[in-house]
Coordinates of C-alpha atoms in Angstrom, one line a residue:
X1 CA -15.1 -23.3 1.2
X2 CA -12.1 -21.3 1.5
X3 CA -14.0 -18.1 0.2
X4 CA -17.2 -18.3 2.6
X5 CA -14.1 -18.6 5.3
X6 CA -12.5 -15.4 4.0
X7 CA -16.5 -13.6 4.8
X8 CA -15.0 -13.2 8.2
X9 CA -11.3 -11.0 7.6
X10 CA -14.0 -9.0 4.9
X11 CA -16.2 -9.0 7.9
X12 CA -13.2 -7.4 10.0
X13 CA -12.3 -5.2 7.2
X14 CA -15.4 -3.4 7.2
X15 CA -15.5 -2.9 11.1
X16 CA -11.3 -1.5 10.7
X17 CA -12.8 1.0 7.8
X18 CA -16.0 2.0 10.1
X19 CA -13.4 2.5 13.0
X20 CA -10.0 2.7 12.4
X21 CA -10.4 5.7 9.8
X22 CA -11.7 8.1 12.4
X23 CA -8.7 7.9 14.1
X24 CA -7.4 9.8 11.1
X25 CA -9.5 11.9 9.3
X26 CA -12.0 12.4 12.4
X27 CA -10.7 15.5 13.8
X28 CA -10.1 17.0 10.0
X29 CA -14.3 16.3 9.6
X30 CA -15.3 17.7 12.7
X31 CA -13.4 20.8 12.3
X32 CA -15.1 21.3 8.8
X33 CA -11.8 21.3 7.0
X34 CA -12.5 18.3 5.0
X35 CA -15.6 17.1 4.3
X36 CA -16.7 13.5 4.8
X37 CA -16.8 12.6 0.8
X38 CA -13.3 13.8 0.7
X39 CA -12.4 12.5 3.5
X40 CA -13.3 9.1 3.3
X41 CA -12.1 9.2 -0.8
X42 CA -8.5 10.2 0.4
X43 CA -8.9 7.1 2.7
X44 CA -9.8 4.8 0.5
X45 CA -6.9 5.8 -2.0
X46 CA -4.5 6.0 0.3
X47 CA -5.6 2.9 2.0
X48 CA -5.9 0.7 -0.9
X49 CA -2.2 1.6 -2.2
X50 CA -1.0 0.8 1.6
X51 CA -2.3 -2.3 1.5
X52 CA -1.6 -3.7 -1.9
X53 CA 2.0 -2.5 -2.3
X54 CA 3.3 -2.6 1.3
X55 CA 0.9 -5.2 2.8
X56 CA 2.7 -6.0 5.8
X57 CA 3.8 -4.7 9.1
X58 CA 4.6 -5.8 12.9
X59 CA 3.0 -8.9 12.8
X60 CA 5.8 -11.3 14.3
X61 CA 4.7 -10.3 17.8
X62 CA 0.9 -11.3 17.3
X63 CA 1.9 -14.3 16.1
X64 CA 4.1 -15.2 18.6
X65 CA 1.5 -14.7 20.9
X66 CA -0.5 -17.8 19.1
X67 CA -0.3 -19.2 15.9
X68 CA -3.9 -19.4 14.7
X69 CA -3.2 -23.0 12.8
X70 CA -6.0 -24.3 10.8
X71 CA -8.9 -22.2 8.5
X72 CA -11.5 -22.9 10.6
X73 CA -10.0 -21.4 13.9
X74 CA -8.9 -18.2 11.5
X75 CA -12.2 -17.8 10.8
X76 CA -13.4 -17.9 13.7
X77 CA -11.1 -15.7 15.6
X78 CA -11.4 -12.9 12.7
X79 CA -15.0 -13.2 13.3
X80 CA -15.1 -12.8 16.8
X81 CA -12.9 -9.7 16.6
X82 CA -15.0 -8.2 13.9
X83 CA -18.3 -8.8 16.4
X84 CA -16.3 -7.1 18.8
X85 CA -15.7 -4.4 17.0
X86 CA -18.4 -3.5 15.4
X87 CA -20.9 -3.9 18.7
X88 CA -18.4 -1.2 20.4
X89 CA -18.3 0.8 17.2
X90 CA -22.6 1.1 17.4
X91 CA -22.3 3.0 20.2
X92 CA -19.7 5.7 18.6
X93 CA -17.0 4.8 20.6
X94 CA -13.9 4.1 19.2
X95 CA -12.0 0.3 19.9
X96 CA -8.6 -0.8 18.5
X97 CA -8.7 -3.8 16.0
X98 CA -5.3 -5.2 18.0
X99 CA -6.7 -5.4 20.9
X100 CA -9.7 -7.4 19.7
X101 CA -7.5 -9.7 17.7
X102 CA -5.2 -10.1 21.1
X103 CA -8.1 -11.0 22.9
X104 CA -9.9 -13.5 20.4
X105 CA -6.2 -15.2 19.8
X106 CA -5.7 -15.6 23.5
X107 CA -9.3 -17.3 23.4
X108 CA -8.1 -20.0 20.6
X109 CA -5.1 -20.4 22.8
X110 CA -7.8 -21.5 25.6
X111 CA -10.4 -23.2 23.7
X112 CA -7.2 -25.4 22.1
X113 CA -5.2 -26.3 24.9
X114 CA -1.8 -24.4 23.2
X115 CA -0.2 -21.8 25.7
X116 CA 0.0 -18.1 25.7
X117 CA 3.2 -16.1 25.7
X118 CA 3.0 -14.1 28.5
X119 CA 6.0 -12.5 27.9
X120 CA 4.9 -11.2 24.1
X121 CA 1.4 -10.4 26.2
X122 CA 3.2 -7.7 28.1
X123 CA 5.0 -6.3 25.5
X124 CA 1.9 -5.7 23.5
X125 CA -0.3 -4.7 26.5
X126 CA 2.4 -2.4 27.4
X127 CA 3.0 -0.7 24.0
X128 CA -0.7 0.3 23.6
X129 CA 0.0 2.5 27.0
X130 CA 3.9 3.7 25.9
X131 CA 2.3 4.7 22.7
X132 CA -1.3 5.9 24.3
X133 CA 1.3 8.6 26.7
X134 CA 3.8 9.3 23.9
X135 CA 1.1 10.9 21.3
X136 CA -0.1 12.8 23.9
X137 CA 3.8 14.4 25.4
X138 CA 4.5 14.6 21.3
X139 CA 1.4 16.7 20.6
X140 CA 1.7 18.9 24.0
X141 CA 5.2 19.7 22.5
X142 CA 3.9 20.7 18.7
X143 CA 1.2 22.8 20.4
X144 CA 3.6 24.7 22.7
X145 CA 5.7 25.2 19.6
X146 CA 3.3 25.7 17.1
X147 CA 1.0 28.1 18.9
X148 CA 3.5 31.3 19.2
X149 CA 4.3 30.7 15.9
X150 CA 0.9 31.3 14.9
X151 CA -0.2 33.9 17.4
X152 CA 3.3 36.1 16.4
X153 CA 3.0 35.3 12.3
X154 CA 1.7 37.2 10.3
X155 CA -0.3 35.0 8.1
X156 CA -3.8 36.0 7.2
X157 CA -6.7 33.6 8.5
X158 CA -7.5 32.6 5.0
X159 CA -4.0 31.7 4.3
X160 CA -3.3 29.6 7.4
X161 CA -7.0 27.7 6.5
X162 CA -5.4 26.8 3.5
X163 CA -2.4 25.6 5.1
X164 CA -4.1 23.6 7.9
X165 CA -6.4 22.1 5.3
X166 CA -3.4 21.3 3.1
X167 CA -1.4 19.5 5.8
X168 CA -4.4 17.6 7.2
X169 CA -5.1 16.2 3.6
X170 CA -1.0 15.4 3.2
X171 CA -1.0 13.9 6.6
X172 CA -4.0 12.2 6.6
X173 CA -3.1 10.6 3.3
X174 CA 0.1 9.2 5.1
X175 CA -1.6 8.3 7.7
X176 CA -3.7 6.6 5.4
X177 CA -1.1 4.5 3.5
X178 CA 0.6 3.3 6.9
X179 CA -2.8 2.3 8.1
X180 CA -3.7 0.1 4.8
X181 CA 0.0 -1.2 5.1
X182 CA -0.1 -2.2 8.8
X183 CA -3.2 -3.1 9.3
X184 CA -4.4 -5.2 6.3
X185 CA -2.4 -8.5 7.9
X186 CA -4.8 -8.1 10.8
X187 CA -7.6 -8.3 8.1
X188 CA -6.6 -11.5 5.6
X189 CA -3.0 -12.3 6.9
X190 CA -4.5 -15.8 8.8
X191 CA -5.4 -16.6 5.5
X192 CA -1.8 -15.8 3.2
X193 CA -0.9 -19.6 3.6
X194 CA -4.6 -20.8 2.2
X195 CA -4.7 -17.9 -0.7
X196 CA -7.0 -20.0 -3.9
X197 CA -5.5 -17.1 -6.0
X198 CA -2.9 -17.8 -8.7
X199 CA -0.8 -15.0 -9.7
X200 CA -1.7 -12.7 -12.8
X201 CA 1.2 -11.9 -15.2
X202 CA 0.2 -8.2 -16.6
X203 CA 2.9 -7.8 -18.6
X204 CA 5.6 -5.5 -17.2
X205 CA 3.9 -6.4 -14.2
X206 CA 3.1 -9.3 -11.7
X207 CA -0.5 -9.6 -9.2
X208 CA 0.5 -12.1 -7.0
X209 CA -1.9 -14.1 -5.4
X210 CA -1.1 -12.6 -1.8
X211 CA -1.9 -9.0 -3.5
X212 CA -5.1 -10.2 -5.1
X213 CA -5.7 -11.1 -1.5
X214 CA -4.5 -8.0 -0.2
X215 CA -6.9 -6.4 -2.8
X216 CA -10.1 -8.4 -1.4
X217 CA -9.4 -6.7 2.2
X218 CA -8.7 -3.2 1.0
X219 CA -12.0 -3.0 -0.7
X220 CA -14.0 -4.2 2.7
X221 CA -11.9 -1.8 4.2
X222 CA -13.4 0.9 2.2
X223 CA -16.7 -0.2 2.3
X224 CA -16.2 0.2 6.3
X225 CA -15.3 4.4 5.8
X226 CA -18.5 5.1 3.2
X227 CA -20.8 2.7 5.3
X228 CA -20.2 3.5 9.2
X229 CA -17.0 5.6 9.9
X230 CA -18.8 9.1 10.1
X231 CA -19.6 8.1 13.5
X232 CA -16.7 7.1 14.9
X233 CA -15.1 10.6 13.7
X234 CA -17.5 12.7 15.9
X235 CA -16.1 10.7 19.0
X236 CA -12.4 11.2 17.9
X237 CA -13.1 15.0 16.7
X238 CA -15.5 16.6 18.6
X239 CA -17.0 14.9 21.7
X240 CA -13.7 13.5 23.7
X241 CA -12.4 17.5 23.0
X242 CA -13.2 20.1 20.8
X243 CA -10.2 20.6 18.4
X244 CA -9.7 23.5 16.0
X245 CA -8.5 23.3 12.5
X246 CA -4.9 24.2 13.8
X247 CA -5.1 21.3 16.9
X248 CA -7.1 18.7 14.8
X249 CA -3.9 18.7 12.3
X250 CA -1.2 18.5 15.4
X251 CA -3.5 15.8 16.9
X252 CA -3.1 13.8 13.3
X253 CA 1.1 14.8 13.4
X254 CA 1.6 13.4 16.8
X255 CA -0.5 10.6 15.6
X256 CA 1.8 10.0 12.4
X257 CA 4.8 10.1 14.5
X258 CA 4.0 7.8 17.1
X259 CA 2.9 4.8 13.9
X260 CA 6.0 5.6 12.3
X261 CA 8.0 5.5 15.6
X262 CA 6.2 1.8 16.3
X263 CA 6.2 0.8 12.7
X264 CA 9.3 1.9 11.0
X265 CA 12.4 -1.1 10.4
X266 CA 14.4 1.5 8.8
X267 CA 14.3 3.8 12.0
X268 CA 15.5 0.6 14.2
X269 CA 18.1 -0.2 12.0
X270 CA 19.3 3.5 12.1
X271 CA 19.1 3.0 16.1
X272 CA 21.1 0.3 15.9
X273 CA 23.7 1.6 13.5
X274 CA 24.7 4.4 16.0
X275 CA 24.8 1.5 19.0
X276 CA 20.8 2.6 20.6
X277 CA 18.6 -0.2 21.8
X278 CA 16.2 -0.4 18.7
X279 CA 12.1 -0.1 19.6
X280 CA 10.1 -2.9 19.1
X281 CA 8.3 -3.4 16.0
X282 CA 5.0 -4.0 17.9
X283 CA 1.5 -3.6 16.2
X284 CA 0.6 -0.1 18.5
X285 CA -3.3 0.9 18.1
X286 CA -4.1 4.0 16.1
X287 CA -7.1 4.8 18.1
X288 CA -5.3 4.7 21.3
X289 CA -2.6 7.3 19.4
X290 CA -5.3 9.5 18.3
X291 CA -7.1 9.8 21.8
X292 CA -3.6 10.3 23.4
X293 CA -2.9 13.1 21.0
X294 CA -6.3 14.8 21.7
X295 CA -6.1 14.2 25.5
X296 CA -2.9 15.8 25.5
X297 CA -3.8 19.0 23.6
X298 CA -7.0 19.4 26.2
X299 CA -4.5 18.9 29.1
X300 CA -2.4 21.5 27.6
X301 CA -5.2 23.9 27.3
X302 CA -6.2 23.8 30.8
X303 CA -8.1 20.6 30.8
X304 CA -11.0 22.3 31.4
X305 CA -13.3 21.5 28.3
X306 CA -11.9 17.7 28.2
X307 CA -15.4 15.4 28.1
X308 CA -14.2 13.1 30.9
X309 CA -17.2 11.2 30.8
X310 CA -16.7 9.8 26.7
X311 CA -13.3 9.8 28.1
X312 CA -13.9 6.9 30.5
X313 CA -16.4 4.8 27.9
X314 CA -13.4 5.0 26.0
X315 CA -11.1 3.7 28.3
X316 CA -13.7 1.1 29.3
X317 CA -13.9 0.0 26.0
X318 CA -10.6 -0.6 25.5
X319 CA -10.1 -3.1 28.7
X320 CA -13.4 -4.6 27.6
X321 CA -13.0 -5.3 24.1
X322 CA -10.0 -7.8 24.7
X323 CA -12.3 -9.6 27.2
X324 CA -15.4 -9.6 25.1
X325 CA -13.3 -11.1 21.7
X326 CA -12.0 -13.6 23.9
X327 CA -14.8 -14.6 25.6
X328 CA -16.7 -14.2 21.4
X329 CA -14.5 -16.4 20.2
X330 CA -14.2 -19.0 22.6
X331 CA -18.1 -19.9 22.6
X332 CA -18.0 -19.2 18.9
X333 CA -15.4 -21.7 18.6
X334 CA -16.9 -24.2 20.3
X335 CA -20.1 -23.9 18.0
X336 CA -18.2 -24.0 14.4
X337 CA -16.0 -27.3 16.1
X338 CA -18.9 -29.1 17.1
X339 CA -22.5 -27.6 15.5
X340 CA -21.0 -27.3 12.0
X341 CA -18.0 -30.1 12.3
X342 CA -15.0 -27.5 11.0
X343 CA -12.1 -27.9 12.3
X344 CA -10.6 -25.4 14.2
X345 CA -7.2 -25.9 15.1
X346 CA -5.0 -28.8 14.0
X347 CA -4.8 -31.6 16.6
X348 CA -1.1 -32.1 17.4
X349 CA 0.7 -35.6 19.3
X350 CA 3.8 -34.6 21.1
X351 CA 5.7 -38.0 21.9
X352 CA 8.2 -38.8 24.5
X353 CA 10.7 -41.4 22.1
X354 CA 14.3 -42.2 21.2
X355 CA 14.5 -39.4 18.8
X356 CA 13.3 -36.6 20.7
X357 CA 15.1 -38.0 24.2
X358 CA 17.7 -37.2 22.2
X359 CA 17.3 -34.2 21.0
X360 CA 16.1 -33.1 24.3
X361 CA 20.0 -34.0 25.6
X362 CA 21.5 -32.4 22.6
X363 CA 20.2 -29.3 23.6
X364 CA 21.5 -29.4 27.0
X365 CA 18.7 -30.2 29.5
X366 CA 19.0 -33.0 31.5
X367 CA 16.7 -35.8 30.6
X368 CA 16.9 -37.8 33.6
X369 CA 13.7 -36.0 34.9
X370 CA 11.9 -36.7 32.0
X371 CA 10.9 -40.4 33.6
X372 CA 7.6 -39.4 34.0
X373 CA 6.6 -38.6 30.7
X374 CA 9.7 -40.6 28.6
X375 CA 7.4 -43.3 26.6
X376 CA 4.0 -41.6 26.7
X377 CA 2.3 -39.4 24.6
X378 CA 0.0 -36.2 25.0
X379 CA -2.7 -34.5 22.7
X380 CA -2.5 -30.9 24.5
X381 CA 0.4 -28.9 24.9
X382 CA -1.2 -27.2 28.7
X383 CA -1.0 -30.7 29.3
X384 CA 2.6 -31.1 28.4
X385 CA 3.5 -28.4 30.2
X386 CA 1.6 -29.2 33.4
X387 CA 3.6 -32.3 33.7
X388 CA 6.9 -30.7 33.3
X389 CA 6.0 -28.2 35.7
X390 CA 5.0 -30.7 38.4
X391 CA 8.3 -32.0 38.0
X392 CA 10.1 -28.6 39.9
X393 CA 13.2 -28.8 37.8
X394 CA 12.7 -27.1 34.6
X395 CA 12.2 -23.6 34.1
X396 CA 9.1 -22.0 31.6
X397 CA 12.0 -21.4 28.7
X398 CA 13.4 -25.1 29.1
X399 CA 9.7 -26.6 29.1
X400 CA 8.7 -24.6 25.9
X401 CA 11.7 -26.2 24.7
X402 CA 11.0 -29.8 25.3
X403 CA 7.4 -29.0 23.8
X404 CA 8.7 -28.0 20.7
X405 CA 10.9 -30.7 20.3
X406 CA 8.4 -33.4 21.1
X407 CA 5.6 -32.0 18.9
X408 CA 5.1 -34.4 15.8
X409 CA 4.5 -31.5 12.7
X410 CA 5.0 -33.6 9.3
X411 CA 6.0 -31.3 6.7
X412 CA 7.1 -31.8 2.8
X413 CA 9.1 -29.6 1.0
X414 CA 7.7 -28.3 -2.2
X415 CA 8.8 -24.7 -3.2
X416 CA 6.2 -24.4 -6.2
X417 CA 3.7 -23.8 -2.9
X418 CA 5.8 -21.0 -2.0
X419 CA 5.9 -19.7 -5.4
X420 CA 2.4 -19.5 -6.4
X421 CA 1.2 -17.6 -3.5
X422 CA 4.1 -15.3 -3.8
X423 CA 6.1 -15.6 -1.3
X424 CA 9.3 -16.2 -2.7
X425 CA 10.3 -13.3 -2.1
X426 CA 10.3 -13.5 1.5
X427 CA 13.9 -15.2 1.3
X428 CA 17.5 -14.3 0.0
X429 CA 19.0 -16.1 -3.5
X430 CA 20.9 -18.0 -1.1
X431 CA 18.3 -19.5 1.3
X432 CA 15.8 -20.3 -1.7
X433 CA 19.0 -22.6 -3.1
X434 CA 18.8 -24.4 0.5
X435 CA 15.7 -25.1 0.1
X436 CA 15.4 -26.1 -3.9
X437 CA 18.2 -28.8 -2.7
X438 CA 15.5 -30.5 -0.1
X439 CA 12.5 -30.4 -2.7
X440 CA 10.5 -33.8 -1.7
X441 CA 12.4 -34.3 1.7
X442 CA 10.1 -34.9 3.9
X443 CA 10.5 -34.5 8.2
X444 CA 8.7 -35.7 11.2
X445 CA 9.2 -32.6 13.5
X446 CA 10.1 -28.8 13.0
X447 CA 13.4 -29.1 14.7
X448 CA 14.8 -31.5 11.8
X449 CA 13.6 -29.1 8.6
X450 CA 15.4 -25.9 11.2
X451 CA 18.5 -28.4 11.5
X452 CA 18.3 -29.6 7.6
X453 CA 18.3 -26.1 6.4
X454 CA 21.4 -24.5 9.1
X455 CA 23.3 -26.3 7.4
X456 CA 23.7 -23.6 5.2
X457 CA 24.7 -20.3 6.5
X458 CA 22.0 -18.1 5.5
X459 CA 19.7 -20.4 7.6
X460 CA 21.5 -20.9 10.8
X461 CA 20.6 -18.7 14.1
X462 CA 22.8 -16.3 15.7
X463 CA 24.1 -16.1 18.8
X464 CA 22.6 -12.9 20.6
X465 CA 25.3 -11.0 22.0
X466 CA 24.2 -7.6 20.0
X467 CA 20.3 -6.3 19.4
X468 CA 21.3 -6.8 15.3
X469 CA 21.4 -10.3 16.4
X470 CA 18.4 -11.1 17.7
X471 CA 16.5 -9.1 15.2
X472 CA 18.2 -11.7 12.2
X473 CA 17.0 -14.3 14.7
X474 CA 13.6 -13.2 14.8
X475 CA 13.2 -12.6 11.0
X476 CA 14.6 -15.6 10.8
X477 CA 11.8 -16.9 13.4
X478 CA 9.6 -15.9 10.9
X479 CA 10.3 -17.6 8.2
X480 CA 10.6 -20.5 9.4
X481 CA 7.1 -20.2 10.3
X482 CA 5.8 -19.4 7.1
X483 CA 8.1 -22.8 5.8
X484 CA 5.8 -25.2 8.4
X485 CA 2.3 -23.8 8.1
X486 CA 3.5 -23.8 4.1
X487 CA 4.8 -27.5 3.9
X488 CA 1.9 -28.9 6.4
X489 CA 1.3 -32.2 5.6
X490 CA -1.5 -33.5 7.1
X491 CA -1.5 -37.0 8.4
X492 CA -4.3 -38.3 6.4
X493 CA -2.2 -37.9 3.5

C-alpha cells in the first residue's frame, strides 16, 4: 500500500520538474543560450545531486502550519497540490509548489478539525511578497551595475556570449542543486516517517532508506523537465518580458541570491554571530523570485515592453492556486475517507483528567476556569478550542497549551525505527544516549516523552532571551516531532 500512496509525491514531482525548472533555466532557453536538451540535462544533474545529498531545507515552518499525520491524508494533500499544479501549469503559466502545498495543508487542517497557525500563515504569505520585491530591487541593482560595464568594456560580442553562456550554465547548475535540495521535502518528505526502504551498505558507502526515497522523487522530478517544462520556460523567458542573454543571466543571479538569502542556516548563524536579527528560514517560491527578477529588469528598462497582461494571469494564479489546492484537497479528502475507507488523519481524544489538570497548573494557568470541560472528553481539537474560547479568560497561546497537554498521543520508544530509516543522524551523541536509556518506555501524552528526555541537558528548551535561543528551541521543536510521528503507537496495538 505504501508504494501506490507514494504515486502522489511522484505525481507532485513531476508537476515541480514541469514548473519549477523554468524558473531557472527559462530565460537561458528563450534567449537561445542554452538549448532545451542541455538545459533540462544540467537540471536533472544538478537536481538529482541536490536532492539526494542535501535533501532538506526550511521545512519547520510548513509543518508548523499543520502536521499532515497519517498516510492517507499525505497522500491526499500531495495529490491535491500536484492537480493544482499541473491544471495551472497547462495553460503555460507558471505556479509555486509552496503555495499549493500551503493551501492543500490548510485544507486537511479544515476537513480534520486541527487548527491553523495563523501566525506561521503570515510569515509564509508574507515571505512569498518580501522575496517576490527583493529579486526584483537585487536585479535592478546588477543591471545598473552591470550594464556600463558592458557598454564601456572592451570585450568582443563573441567573447561576452561565451561568458553569459558560461555563467548561465554555472548559475543555473546552482540554482539547480538548491532547488533539488529545498524542494524535494515538498515532494516525498510526508512520507520520511513511513519509508519501506532499508538502508544499502555499498561498502565505503551507506544509501539510507530516506536517500533511496529521496532518489524515487528526484527521478519524477526529472521526468517533469523532459516531459512538460519547455512550456513553462517561454512564460518565464520570453512572454512576461523579453530578456537578452546578458539580462536572462542577471534575472537567474538575483534569483540565486534571494534562495540562498531565504535558504541559507550558515548565513543566519553569521547574522547572529555579529548580534543582527537572523532571517527566517522560510520555504520562499522560486517562481515568484524569477518573475520578481524579470519584472524588475523591465521596470528598469522603462517598463515599456513589460506584457502586463501574462503579468496579471500570473499574479492571479498565484492567489488562486492556494484556494484551488485547498478547496482539491478538501473534497478529495472526503472521497479517499469515505468512498475508499483510508484513513486520513489519525483520530485523537484530548481528556480533561487528574493528570493533565495537573499538568495544566504546573505550567502556570489557572485551572479553576477549566470547570466546564474538567471530566469530559473531545474528539476535535476546533472543538477544544471553541470551548476554551467561550470561556473569555485564556488567551490563543494559553489554549494551544492546554490542547497540547490534554491530547492522548501513545508513543513507544524504540531507536532501531530511527535507525533504519536513517535518521539517526538527526541528533547529537549525547541526545541519542537519552534516548537508548528509555528504549521500551512507553507514555500516554507528548508532554511526558518532552519531560522524560529534559532531563538531560541536550534535550531541555531554552529560555529565549537571545534569537540563538529560539533557533535551538525550534530545532529542538523539530525533533521532537520527528520522535512522536516515529514512536506512534496506535491504540489498536
Amino acid at each position: 500500500m505504501i508504494f501506490i500512496y507514494l504515486l502522489s509525491g511522484l505525481f507532485l514531482g513531476w508537476s515541480l520538474g514541469a514548473n519549477d525548472t523554468g524558473n531557472i533555466f527559462g530565460a537561458a532557453v528563450e534567449t537561445r543560450m542554452l538549448k532545451f536538451k542541455t538545459a533540462a540535462l544540467i537540471a536533472s544533474i544538478f537536481i538529482f545531486l541536490g536532492a539526494v545529498f542535501e535533501g532538506s531545507g526550511p521545512s519547520g515552518t510548513l509543518g508548523r502550519l499543520g502536521s499532515v499525520d497519517a498516510l492517507g491524508g499525505a497522500f491526499t494533500v500531495a495529490l491535491a497540490a500536484a492537480l493544482t499544479i499541473t491544471a495551472i501549469v497547462r495553460t503555460g503559466i507558471p505556479v509555486s509548489t509552496s503555495q499549493t502545498i500551503v493551501g492543500a495543508i490548510i485544507g486537511w487542517n479544515f476537513f480534520s478539525g486541527r487548527l491553523t497557525d495563523f501566525r506561521n500563515l503570515l510569515t509564509i504569505v508574507s515571505s512569498w511578497v518580501i522575496a517576490f520585491v527583493l529579486s526584483g530591487i537585487i536585479a535592478a541593482l546588477l543591471f545598473y551595475l552591470i550594464r556600463p560595464v558592458i557598454n564601456r568594456g572592451k570585450i568582443h560580442l563573441l567573447e561576452q556570449d561565451v561568458y553569459v553562456r558560461l555563467g548561465l550554465i554555472i548559475i543555473g547548475a546552482f540554482g539547480a542543486f538548491s532547488l533539488g535540495a529545498n524542494n524535494i521535502a515538498n515532494v516525498v518528505g510526508v512520507f520520511v516517517p513511513v519509508t519501506p526502504f532499508k538502508d544499502i551498505n555499498l561498502g565505503s558507502f551507506t544509501l539510507s532508506g530516506v536517500q533511496q526515497l529521496y532518489i524515487l522523487g528526484a527521478i519524477s522530478i526529472i521526468v517533469g523537465i523532459y516531459t512538460y517544462s519547455h512550456k513553462v520556460m517561454r512564460t518565464v523567458g520570453k512572454d512576461i518580458f523579453h530578456l537578452s542573454p546578458v539580462t536572462a543571466l542577471i534575472a537567474v543571479t538575483a534569483e540565486a541570491i534571494v534562495l540562498f538569502i531565504f535558504a541559507s542556516r550558515g548565513l543566519q548563524n553569521l547574522l547572529l554571530s555579529i548580534g543582527l536579527p537572523p532571517i527566517p528560514l522560510v520555504p520562499v517560491s522560486s517562481t515568484q523570485i524569477i518573475v520578481g527578477a524579470v519584472v524588475g529588469i523591465g521596470l528598469v528598462k522603462g517598463g515599456k515592453n513589460i506584457r502586463y497582461n501574462i503579468l496579471g494571469k500570473v499574479s492571479l494564479a498565484w492567489i488562486a492556486a492556494p484556494v484551488i489546492a485547498f478547496f482539491f484537497a478538501f473534497i478529495a479528502l472526503f472521497i479517499v475517507q469515505n468512498v475508499f475507507e483510508q484513513t486520513v488523519y489519525q483520530k485523537t481524544i484530548y481528556t480533561f483528567n487528574h493528570t493533565t489538570i495537573s499538568q495544566i497548573e504546573k505550567e502556570g494557568l489557572d485551572v479553576n476556569h477549566l470547570s466546564s470541560v474538567n471530566g469530559r472528553k473531545f474528539y476535535r481539537e476546533m472543538v477544544v478550542y471553541q470551548e476554551l474560547k467561550a470561556e473569555k479568560y485564556f488567551s490563543r497561546s494559553e489554549i494551544l497549551k492546554i490542547i497540547r497537554i490534554t491530547e492522548i498521543y501513545p508513543l513507544k520508544v524504540n531507536t532501531k525505527l530511527l535507525r533504519d530509516k536513517g535518521l539517526a543522524i538527526r541528533f547529537t551523541e549525547q541526545q541519542w544516549e537519552a534516548l537508548v536509556k528509555l528504549e521500551g518506555r512507553e507514555f500516554r501524552h507528548k508532554w511526558q516523552l518532552q519531560e522524560t528526555l529534559a532531563k538531560d541537558p541536550s534535550w531541555q528548551i531554552r529560555k529565549e532571551i537571545t534569537e540563538r535561543d529560539k533557533l535551538h528551541n525550534q530545532d529542538l521543536e523539530e525533533q521532537f516531532n520527528l520522535l512522536f510521528r516515529t514512536f506512534y503507537l496506535p491504540p489498536e496495538q
